PDB file of C-alpha atoms and ligand atoms in Angstrom:
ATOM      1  CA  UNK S   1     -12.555  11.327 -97.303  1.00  0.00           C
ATOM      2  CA  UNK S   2     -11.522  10.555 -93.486  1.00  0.00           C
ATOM      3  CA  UNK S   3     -10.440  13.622 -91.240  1.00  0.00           C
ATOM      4  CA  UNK S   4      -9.323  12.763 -88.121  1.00  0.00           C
ATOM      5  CA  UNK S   5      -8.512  15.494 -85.537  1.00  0.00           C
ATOM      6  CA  UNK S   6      -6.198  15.233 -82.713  1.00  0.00           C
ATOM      7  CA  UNK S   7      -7.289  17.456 -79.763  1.00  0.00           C
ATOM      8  CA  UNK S   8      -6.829  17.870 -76.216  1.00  0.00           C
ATOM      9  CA  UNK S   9     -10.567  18.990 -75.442  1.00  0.00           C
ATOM     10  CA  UNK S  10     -12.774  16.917 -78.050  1.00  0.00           C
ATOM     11  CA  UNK S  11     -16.144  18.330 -76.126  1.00  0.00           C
ATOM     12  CA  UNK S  12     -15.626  21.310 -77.861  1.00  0.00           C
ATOM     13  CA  UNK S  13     -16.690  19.275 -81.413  1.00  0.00           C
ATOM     14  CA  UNK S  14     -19.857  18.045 -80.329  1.00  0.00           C
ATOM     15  CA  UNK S  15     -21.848  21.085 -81.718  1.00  0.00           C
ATOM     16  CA  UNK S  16     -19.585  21.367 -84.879  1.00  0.00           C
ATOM     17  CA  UNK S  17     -20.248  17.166 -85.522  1.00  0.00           C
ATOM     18  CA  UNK S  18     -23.821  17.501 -84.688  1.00  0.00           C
ATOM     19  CA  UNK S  19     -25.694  20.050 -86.469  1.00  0.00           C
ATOM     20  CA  UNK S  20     -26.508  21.396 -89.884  1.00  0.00           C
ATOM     21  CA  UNK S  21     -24.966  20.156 -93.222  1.00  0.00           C
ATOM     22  CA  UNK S  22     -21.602  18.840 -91.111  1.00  0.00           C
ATOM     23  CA  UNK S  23     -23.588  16.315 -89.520  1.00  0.00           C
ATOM     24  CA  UNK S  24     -25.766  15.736 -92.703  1.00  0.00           C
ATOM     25  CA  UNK S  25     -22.374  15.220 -94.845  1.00  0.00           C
ATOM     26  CA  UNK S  26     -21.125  12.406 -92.174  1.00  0.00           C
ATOM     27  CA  UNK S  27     -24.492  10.632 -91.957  1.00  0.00           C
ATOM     28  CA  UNK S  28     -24.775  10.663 -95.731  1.00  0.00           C
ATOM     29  CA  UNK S  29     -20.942   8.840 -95.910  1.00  0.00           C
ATOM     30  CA  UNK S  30     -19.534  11.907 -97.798  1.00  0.00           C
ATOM     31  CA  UNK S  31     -16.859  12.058 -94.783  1.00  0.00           C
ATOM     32  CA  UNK S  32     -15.831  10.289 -92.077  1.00  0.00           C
ATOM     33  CA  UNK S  33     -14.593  12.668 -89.299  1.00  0.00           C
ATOM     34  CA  UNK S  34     -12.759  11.388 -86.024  1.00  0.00           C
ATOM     35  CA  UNK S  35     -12.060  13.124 -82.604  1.00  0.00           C
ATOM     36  CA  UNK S  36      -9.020  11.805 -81.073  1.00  0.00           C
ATOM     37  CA  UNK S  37      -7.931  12.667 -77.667  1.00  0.00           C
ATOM     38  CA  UNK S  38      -4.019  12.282 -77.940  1.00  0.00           C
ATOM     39  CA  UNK S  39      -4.338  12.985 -74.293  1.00  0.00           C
ATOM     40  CA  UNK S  40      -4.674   8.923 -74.292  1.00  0.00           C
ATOM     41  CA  UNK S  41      -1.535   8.206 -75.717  1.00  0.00           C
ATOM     42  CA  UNK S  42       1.086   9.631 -73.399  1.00  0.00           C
ATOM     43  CA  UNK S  43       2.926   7.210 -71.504  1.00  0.00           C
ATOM     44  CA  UNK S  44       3.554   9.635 -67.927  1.00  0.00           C
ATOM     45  CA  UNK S  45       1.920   7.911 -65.187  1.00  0.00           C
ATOM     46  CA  UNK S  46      -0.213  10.898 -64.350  1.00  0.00           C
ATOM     47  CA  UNK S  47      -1.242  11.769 -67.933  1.00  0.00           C
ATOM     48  CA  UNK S  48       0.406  14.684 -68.184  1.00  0.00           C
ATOM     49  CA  UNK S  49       0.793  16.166 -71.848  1.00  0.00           C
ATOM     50  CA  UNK S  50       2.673  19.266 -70.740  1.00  0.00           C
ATOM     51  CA  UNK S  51       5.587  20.643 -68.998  1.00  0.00           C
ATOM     52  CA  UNK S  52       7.679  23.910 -68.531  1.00  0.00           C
ATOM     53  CA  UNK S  53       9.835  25.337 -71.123  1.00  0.00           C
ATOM     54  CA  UNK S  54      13.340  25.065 -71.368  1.00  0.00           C
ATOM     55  CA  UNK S  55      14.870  27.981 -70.933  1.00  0.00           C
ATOM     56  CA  UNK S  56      12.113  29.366 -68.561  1.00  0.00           C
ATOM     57  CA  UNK S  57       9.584  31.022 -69.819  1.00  0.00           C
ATOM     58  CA  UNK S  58       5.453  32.002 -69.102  1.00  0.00           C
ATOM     59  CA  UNK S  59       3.098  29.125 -69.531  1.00  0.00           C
ATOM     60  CA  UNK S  60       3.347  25.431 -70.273  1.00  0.00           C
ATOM     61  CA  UNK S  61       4.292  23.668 -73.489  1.00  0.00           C
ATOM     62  CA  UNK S  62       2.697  20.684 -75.261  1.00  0.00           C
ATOM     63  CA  UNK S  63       5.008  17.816 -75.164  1.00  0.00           C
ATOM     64  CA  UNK S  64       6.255  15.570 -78.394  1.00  0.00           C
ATOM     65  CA  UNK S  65       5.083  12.373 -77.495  1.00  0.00           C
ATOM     66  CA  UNK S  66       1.735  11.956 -76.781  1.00  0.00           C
ATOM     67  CA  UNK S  67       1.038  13.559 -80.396  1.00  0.00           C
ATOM     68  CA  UNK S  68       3.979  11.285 -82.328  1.00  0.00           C
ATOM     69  CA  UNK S  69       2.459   8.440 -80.740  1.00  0.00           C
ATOM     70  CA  UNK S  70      -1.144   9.698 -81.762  1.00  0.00           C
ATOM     71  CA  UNK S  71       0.062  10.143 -85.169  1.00  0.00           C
ATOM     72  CA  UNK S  72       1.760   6.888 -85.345  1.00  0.00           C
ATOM     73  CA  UNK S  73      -1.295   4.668 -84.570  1.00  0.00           C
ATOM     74  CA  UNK S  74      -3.674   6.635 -87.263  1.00  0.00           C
ATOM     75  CA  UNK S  75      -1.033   7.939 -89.994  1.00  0.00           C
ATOM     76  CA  UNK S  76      -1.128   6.143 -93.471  1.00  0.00           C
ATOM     77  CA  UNK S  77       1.114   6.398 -96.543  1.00  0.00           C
ATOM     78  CA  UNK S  78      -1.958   8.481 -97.890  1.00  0.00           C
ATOM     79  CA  UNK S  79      -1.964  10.901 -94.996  1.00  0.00           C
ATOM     80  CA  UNK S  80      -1.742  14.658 -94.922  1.00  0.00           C
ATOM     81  CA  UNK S  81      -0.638  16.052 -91.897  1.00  0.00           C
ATOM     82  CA  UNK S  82      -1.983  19.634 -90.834  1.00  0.00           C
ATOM     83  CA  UNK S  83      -0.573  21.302 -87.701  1.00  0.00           C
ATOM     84  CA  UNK S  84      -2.910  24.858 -86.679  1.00  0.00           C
ATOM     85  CA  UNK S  85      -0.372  27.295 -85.972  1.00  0.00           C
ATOM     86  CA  UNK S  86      -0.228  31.025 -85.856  1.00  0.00           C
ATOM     87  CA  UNK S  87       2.546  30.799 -87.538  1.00  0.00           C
ATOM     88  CA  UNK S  88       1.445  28.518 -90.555  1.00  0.00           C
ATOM     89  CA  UNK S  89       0.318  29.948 -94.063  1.00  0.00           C
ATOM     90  CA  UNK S  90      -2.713  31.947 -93.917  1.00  0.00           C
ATOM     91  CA  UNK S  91      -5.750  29.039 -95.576  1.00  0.00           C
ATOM     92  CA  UNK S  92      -7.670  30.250 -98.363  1.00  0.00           C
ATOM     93  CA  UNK S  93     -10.312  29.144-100.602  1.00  0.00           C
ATOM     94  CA  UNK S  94      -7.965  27.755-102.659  1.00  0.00           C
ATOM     95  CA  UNK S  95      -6.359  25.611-100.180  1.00  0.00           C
ATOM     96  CA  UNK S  96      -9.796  24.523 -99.173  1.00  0.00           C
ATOM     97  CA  UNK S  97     -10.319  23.380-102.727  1.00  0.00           C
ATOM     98  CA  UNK S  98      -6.879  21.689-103.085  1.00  0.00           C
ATOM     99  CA  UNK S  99      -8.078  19.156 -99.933  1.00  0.00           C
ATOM    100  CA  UNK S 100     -10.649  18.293-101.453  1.00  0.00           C
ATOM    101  CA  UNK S 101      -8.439  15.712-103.584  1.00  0.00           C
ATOM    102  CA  UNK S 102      -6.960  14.568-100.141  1.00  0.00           C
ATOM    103  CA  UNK S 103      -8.025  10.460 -99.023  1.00  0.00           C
ATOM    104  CA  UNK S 104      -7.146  11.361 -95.320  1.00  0.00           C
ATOM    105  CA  UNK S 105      -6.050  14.477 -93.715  1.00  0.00           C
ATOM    106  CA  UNK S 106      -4.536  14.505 -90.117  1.00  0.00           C
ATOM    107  CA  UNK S 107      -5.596  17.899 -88.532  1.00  0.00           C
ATOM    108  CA  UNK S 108      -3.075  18.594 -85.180  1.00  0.00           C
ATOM    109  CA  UNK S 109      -4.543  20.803 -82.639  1.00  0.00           C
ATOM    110  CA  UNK S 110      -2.086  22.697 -80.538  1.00  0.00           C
ATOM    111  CA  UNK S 111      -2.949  24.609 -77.105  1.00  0.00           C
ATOM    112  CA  UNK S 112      -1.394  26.099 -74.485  1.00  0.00           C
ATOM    113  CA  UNK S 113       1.342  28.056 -74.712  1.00  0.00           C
ATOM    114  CA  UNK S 114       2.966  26.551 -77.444  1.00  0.00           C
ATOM    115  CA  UNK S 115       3.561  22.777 -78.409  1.00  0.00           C
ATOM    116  CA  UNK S 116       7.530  21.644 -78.550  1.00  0.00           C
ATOM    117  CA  UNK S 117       9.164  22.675 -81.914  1.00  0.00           C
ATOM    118  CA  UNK S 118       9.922  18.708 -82.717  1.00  0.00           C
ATOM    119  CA  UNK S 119       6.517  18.578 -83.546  1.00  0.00           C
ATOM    120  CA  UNK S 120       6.216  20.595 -86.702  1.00  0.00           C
ATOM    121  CA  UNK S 121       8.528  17.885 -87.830  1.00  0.00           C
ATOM    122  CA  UNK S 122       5.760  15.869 -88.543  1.00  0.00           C
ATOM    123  CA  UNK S 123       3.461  18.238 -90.646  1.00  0.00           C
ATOM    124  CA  UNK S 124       3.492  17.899 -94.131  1.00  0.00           C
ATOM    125  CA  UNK S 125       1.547  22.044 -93.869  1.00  0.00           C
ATOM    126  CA  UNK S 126       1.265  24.914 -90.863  1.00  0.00           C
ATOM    127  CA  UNK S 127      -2.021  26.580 -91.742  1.00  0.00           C
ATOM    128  CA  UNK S 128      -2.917  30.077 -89.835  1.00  0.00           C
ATOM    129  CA  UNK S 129      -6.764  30.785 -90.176  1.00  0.00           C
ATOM    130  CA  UNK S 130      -5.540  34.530 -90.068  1.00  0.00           C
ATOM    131  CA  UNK S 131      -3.507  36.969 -87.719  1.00  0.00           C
ATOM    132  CA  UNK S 132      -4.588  36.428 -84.827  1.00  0.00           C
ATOM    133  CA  UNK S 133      -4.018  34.105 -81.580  1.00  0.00           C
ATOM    134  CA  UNK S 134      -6.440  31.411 -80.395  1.00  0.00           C
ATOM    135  CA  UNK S 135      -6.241  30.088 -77.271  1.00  0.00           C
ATOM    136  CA  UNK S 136      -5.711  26.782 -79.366  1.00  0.00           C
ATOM    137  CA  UNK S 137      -5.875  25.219 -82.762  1.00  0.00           C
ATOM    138  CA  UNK S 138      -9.591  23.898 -81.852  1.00  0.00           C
ATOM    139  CA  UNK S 139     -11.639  26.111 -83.803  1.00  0.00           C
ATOM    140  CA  UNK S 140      -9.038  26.674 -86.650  1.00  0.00           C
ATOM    141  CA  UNK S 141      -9.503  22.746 -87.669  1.00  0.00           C
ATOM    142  CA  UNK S 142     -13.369  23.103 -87.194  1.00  0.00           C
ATOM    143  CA  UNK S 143     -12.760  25.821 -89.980  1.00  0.00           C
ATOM    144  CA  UNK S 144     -10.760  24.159 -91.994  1.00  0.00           C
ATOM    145  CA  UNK S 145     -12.764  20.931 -91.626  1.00  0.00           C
ATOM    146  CA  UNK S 146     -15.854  22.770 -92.568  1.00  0.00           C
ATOM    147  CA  UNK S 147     -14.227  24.390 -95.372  1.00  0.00           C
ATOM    148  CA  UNK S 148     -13.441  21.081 -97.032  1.00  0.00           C
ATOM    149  CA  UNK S 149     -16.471  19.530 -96.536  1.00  0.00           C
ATOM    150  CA  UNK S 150     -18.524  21.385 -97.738  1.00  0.00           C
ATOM    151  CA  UNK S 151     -17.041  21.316-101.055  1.00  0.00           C
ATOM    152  CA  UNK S 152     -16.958  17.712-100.837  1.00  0.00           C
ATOM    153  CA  UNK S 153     -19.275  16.137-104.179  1.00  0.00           C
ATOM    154  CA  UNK S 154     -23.041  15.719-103.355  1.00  0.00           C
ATOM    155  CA  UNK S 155     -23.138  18.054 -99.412  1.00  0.00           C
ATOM    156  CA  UNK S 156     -24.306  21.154-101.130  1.00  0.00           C
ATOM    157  CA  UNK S 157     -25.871  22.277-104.672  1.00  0.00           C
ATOM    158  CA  UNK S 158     -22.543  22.527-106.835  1.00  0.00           C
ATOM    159  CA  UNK S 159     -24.341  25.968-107.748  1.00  0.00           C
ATOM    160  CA  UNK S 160     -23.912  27.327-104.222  1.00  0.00           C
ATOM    161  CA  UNK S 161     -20.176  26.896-103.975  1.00  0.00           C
ATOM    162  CA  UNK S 162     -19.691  27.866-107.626  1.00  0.00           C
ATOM    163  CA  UNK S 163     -21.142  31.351-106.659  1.00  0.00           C
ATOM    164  CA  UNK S 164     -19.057  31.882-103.316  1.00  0.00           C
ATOM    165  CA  UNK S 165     -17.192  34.276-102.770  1.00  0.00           C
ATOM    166  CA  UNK S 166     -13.156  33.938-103.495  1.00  0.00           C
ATOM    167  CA  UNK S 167     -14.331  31.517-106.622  1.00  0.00           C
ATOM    168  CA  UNK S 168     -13.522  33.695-109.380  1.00  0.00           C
ATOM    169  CA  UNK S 169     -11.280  36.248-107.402  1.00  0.00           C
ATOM    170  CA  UNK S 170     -14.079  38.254-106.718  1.00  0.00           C
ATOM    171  CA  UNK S 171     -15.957  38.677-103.716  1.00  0.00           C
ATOM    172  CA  UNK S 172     -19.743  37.401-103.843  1.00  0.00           C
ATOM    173  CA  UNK S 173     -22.529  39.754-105.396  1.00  0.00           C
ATOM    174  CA  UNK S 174     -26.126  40.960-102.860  1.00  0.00           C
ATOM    175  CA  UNK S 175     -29.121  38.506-102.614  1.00  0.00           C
ATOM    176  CA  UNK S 176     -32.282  39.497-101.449  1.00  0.00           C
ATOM    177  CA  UNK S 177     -35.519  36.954-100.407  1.00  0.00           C
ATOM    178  CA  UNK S 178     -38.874  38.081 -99.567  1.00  0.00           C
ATOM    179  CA  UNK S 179     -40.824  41.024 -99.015  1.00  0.00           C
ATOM    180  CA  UNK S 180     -39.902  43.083-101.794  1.00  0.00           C
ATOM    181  CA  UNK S 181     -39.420  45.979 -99.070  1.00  0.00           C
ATOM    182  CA  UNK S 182     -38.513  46.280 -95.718  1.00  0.00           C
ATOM    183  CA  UNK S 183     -38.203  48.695 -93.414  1.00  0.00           C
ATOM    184  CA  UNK S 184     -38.036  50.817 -95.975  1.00  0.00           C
ATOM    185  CA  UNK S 185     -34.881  49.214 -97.803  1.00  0.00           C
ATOM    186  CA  UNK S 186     -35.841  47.729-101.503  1.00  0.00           C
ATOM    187  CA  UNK S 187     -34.960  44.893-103.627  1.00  0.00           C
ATOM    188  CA  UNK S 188     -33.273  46.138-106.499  1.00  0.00           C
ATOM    189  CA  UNK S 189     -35.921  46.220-109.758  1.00  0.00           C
ATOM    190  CA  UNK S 190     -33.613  44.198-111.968  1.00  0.00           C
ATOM    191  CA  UNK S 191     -34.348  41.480-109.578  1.00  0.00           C
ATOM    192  CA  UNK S 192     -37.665  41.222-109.972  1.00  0.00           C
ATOM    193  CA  UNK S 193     -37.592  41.856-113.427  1.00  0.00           C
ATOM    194  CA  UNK S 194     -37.234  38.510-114.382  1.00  0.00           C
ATOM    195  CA  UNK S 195     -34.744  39.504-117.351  1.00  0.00           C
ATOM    196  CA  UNK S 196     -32.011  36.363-117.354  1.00  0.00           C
ATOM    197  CA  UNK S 197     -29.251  38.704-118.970  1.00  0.00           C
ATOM    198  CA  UNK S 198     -30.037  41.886-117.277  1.00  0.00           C
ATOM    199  CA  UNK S 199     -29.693  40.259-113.512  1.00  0.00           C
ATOM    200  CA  UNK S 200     -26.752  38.202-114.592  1.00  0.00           C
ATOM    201  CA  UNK S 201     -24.617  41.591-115.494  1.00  0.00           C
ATOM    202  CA  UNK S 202     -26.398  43.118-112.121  1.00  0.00           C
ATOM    203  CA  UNK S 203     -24.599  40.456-110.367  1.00  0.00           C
ATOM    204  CA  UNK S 204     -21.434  40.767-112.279  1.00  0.00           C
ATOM    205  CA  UNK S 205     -20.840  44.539-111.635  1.00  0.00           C
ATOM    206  CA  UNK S 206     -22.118  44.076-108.366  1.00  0.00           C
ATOM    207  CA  UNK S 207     -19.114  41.637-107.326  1.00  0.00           C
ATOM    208  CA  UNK S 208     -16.519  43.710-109.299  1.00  0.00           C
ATOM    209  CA  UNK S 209     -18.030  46.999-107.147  1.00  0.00           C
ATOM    210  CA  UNK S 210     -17.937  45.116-104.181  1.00  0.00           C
ATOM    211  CA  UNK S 211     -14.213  43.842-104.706  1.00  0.00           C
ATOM    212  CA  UNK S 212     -13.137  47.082-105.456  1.00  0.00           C
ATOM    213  CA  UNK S 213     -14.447  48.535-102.413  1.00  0.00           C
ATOM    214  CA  UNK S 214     -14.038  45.935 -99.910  1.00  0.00           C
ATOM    215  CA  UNK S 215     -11.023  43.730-100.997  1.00  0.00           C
ATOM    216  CA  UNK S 216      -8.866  45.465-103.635  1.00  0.00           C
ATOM    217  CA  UNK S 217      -5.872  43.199-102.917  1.00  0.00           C
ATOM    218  CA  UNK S 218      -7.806  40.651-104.371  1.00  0.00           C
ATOM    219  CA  UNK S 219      -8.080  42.019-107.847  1.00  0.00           C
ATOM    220  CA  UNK S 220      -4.645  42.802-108.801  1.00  0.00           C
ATOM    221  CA  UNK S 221      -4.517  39.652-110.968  1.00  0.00           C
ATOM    222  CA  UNK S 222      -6.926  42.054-113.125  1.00  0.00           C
ATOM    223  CA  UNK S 223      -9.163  39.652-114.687  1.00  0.00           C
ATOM    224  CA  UNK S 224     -12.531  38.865-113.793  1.00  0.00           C
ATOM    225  CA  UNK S 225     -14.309  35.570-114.898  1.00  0.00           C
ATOM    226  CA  UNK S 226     -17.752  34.585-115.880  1.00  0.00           C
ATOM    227  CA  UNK S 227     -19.547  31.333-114.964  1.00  0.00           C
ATOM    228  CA  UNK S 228     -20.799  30.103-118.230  1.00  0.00           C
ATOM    229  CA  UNK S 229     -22.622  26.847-118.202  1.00  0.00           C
ATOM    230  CA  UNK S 230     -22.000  23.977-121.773  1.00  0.00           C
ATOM    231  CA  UNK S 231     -25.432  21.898-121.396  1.00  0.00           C
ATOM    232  CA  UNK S 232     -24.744  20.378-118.172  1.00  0.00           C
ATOM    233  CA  UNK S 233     -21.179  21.675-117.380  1.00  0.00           C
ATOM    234  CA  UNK S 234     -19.930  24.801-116.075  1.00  0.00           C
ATOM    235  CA  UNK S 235     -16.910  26.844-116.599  1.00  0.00           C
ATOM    236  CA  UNK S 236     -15.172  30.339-116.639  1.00  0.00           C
ATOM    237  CA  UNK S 237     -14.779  32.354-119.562  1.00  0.00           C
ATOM    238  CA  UNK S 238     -12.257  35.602-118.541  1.00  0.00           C
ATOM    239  CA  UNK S 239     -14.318  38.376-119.743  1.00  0.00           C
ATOM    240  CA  UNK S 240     -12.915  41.621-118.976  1.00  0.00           C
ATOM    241  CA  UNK S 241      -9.636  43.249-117.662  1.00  0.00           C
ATOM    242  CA  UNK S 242      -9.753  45.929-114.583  1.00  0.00           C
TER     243      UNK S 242
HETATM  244  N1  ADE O 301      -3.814  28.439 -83.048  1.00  0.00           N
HETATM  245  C1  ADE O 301      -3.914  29.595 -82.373  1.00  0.00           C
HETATM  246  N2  ADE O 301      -4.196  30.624 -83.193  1.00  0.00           N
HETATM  247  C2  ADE O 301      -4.288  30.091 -84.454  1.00  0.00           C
HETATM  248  C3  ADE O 301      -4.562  30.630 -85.726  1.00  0.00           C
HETATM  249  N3  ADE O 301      -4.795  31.923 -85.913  1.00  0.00           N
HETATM  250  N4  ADE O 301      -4.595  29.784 -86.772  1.00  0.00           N
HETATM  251  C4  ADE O 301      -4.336  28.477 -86.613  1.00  0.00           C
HETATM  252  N5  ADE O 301      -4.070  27.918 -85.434  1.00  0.00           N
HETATM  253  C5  ADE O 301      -4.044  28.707 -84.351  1.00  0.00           C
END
């Protein structure tokens, strides 16, 4: 998969490209992720990628053609075009997911004020990272990006993702790691108990608890699913109604 990024600031990716299982991913060839400064395609003499609204109006406003022109060099028939918006549809787990099939995905950052409305003309999705305003759409496509990839075959233990949160409509279930007690605060005795079936129904009632507390919107579909694993394969058996 290729992700390329189209930014005005592309300093603020260094960190996000160069640490941890993002960098890992990229060295291993899983992905190949690309900063692009569409500051370097406008044609105005003195750079400029802005100017003031029509209209009037506070602040400045991303011009149209130092991003069409951007999108024009690196866009293929197999492209997907992402704008970050506070406007767009609020991304999800299963978005994230549904990228995963994507050969290249185009990820616009806007900033400022506001970019021209000609350019949402060129995204095949908006995609809000929730409701709230960033000063840009910078650390929404780090998000999203990091979403994706880490979903991506071979970056992390299928196991890991499997288990996440979201994954079954459910929210994820407590883990613990050593000592056995801190501070006062124990590890639940089923834990240690080394009983297969007993732990996995622990977790189970754990996440529907959880979900119920935390995120009840998330369980009006009023199923929950199991992870059940054939040999080598896994899948999810729907094993009880709320
Ligand atoms: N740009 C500014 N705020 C944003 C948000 N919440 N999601 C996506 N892009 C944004």
């Amino acid at each position: 998969m290729k992700i390329d990024i189209l930014t005005l600031f592309p300093k603020m990716f260094e960190g996000f490209l160069n640490e941890s299982i993002i960098k890992r991913a990229i060295n291993e060839n899983k992905v190949e992720i690309n900063i692009i400064d569409f500051r370097k395609y406008t044609s105005d003499s003195h750079n400029r990628v802005d100017d003031y609204p029509y209209g009037g109006g506070a602040g400045m406003v991303l011009m149209p053609e130092p991003i069409f022109n951007a999108v024009d060099a690196i866009k293929k028939d197999n492209s997907l075009i992402i704008l970050c918006t506070p406007q767009g549809k609020t991304y999800n787990q299963k978005m994230a997911y549904d990228l995963t099939k994507e050969e290249h995905i185009i990820i616009i950052c806007g900033h400022y004020e506001g970019f021209d409305e000609r350019i949402r003309s060129l995204a095949d999705i908006e995609v809000s990272i929730g409701d709230f305003v960033l000063t840009g759409g910078e650390i929404p496509s780090m998000a999203i990006t990091d979403s994706i990839v880490r979903l991506l075959d071979g970056v992390i233990d299928k196991d890991s993702h499997l288990n996440d949160s979201f994954n079954n409509d459910l929210l994820d279930y407590p883990v613990y790691t050593k000592p056995q007690e801190f501070r006062g605060m124990k590890v639940p005795d089923v834990l240690l108990s080394g009983h297969h079936e007993n732990i996995r129904k622990w977790r189970l009632e754990e996440q529907i608890k959880r979900t119920k507390e935390r995120r009840p919107d998330l369980i009006k579909k009023g199923w929950y699913y199991e992870k059940i694993s054939f040999s080598k394969r896994q899948s999810w058996k729907k094993i009880c109604k709320y």
